[in-house]
Tab-separated table of C-alpha atoms in Angstrom:
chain	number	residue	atom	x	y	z
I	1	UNK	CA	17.098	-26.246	62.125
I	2	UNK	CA	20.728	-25.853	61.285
I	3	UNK	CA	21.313	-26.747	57.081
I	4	UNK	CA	20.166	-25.442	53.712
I	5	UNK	CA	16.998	-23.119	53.855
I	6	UNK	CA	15.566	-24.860	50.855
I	7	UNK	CA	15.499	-28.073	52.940
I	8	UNK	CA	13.676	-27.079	55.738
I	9	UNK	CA	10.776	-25.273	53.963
I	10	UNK	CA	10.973	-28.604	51.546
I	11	UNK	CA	10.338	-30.997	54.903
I	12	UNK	CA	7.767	-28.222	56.412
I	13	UNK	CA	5.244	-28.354	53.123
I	14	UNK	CA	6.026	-32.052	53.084
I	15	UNK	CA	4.460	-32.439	56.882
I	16	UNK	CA	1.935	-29.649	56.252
I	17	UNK	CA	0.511	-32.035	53.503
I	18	UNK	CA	0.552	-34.975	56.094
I	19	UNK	CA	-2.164	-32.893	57.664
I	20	UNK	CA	-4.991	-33.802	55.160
I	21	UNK	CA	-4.935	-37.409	55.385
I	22	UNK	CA	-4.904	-37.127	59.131
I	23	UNK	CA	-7.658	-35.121	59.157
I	24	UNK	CA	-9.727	-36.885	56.264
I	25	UNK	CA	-8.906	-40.512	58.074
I	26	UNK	CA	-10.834	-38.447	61.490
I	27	UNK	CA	-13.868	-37.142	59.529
I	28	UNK	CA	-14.971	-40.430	57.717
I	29	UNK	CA	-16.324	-41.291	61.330
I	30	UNK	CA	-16.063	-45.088	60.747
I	31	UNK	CA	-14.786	-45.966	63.844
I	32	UNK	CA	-17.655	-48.039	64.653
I	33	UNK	CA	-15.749	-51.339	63.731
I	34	UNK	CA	-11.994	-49.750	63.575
I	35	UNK	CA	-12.277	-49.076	67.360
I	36	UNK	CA	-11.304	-46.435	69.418
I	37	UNK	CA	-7.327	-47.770	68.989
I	38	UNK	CA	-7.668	-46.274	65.318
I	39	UNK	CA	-9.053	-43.279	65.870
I	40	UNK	CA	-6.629	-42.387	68.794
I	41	UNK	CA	-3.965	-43.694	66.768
I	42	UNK	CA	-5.367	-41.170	64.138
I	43	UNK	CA	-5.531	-38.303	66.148
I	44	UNK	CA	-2.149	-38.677	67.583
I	45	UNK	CA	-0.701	-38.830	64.085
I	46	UNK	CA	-2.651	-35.689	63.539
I	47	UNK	CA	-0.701	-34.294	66.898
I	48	UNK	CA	2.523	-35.153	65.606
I	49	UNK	CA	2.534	-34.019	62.464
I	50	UNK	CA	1.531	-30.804	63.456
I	51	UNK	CA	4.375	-30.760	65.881
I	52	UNK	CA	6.663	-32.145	63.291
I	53	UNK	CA	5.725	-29.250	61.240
I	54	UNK	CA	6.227	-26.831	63.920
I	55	UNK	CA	10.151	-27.975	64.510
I	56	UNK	CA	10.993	-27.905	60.808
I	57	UNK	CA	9.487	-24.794	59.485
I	58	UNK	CA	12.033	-21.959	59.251
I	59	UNK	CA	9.666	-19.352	60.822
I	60	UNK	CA	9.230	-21.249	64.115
I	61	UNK	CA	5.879	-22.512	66.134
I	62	UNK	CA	3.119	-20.300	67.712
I	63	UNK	CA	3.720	-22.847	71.289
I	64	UNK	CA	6.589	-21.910	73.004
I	65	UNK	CA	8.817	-25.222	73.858
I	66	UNK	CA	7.093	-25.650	77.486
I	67	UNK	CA	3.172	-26.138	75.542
I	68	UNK	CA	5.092	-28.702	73.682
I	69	UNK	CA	6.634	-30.967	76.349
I	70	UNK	CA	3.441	-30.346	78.431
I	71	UNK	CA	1.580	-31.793	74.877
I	72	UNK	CA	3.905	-34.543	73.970
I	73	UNK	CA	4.166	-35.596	77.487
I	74	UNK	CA	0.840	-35.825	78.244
I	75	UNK	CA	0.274	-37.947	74.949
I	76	UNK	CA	3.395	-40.330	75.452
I	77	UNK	CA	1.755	-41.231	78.470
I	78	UNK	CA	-1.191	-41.898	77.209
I	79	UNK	CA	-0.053	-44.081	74.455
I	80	UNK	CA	2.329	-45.677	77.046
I	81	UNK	CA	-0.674	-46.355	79.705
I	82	UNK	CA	-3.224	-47.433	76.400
I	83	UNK	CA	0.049	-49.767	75.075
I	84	UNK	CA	0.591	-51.330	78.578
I	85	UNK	CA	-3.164	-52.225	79.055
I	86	UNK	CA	-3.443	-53.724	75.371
I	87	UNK	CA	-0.365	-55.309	74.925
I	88	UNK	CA	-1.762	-58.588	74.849
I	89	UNK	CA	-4.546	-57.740	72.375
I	90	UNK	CA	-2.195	-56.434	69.397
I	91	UNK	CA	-2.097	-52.736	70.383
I	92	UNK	CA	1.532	-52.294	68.569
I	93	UNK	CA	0.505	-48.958	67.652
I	94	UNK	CA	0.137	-47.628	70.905
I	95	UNK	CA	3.577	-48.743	71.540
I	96	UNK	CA	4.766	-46.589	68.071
I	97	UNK	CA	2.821	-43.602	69.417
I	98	UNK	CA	4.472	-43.164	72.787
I	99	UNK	CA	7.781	-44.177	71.768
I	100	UNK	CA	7.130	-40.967	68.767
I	101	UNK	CA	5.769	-38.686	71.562
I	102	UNK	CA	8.766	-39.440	74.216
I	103	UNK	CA	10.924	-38.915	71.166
I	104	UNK	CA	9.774	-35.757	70.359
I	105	UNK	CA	9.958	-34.799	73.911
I	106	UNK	CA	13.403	-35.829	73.946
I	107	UNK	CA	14.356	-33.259	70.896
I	108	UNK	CA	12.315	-30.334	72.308
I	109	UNK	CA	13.721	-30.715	75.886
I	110	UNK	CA	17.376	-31.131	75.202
I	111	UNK	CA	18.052	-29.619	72.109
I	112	UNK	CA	19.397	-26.250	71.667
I	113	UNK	CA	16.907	-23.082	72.480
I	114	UNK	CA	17.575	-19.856	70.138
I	115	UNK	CA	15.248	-17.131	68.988
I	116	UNK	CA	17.792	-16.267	66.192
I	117	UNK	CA	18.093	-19.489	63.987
I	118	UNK	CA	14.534	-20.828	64.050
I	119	UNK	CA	11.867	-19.367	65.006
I	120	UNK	CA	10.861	-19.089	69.117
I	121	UNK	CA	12.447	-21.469	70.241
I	122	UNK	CA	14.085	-24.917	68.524
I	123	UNK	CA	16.978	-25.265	66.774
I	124	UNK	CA	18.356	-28.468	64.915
I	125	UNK	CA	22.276	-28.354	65.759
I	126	UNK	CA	22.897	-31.185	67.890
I	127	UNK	CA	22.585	-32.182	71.653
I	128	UNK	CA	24.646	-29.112	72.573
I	129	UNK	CA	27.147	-27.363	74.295
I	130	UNK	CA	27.907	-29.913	77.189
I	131	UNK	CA	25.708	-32.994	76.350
I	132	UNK	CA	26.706	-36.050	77.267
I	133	UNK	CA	27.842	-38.750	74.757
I	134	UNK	CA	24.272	-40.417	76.158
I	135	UNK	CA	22.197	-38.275	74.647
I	136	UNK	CA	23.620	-38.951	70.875
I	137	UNK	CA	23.188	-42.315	71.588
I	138	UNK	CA	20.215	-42.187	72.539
I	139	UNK	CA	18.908	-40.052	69.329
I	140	UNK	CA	21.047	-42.339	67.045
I	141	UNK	CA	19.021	-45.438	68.726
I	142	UNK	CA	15.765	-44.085	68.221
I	143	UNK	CA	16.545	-42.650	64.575
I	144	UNK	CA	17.327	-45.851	63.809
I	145	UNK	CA	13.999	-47.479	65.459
I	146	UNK	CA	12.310	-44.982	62.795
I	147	UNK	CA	14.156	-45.792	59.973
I	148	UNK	CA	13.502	-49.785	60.607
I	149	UNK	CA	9.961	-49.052	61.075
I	150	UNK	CA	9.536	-46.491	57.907
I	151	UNK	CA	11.001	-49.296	55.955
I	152	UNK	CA	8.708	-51.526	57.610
I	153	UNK	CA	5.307	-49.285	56.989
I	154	UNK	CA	7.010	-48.863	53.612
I	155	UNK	CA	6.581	-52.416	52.717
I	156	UNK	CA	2.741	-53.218	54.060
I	157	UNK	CA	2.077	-50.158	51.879
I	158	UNK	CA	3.516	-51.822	49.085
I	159	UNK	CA	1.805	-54.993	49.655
I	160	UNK	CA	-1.445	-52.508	49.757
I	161	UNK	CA	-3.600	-55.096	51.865
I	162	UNK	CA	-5.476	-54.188	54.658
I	163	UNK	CA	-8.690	-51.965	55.498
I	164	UNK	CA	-10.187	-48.621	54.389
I	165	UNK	CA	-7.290	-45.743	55.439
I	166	UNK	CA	-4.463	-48.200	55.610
I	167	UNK	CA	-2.518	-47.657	53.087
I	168	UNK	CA	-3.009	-43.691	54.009
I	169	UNK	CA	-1.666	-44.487	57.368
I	170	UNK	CA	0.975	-46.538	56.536
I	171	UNK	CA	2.234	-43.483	53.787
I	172	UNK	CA	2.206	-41.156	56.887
I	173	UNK	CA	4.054	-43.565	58.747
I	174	UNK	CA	7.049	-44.123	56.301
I	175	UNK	CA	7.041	-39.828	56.195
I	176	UNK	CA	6.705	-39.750	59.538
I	177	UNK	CA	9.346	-42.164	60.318
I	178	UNK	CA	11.653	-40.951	57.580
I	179	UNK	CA	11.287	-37.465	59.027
I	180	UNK	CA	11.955	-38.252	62.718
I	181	UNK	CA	14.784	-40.126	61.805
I	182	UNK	CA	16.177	-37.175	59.884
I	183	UNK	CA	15.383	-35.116	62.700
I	184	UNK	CA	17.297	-37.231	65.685
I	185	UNK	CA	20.239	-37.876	63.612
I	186	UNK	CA	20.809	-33.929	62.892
I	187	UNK	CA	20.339	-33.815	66.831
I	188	UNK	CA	22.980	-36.765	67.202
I	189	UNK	CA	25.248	-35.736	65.275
């Protein structure tokens, strides 16, 4: 990630700590009457911040780019298939979670590769040499999708109603969203 050093290690802890309400939210076991939406919701939240935390960190990811789009692939997809099939019943989160996996995709695939600047493999500098104007439009559209839904997530969590681990996940969705937006607009721009 191209910019200050202080900011990317600042945006790495800030994920890293994302990682213990994830996993807290998986080991309280009451899916019973949350369903299996939650809890797959949960885990991939758990996926992404881990992989959020793998493309800000200064020192890189242990998963070369290729375990990544083979990850986030497979999990867009699976959000995408669960989203289709429950779209009728409410299953907005689904939707969220494949549209934050393709996303991710998108910024592994066609951003810049270096094994100087970050780590293995990613590096936040924009599309790149000969990318098409397509591809910033693209990232600008779906920062801004995040941004709309941080604020969103931002103001259920204010309203703090709902069940046990909602207000956690709605926190991790604001960061979450606030981060990917970050993220696609450095890759827009």
């Amino acid at each position: 990630m191209s910019g200050p050093i202080v900011v990317a290690w600042t945006l790495t802890a800030v994920f890293a700590a994302l990682v213990l309400p994830c996993v807290l939210r998986l080991v309280r076991l009451d899916y019973g009457r949350q369903g299996a939406a939650v809890r797959n919701g949960d885990l991939a939240e758990l996926l992404l911040v881990v992989a959020m935390v793998a493309m800000l960190s200064p020192v890189g990811g242990p998963i070369p780019a290729a375990g990544w789009q083979a990850v986030l692939a497979l999990t867009a997809g699976w959000f995408a298939v669960s989203w289709w099939k429950g779209r009728r019943s409410g299953h907005a989160s689904c939707g969220h979670h494949a549209v934050s996996a393709t996303a991710m995709l998108f910024m592994v695939t066609f951003m810049p590769h270096s094994d100087v600047t970050h780590g293995p493999w990613l590096v936040m500098s924009g599309p790149g040499g000969t990318s098409a104007l397509w591809l910033s439009l693209v990232f600008g559209a779906v920062a801004a999708y995040f941004a709309a839904d941080a604020v969103r997530a931002g103001v259920l969590a204010a309203r703090g109603a709902g069940e046990s681990g909602q207000l956690s996940r709605r926190v991790c969705r604001v960061i979450m969203g606030l981060g990917m937006g970050y993220m696609l607009l450095g890759a827009a721009v």
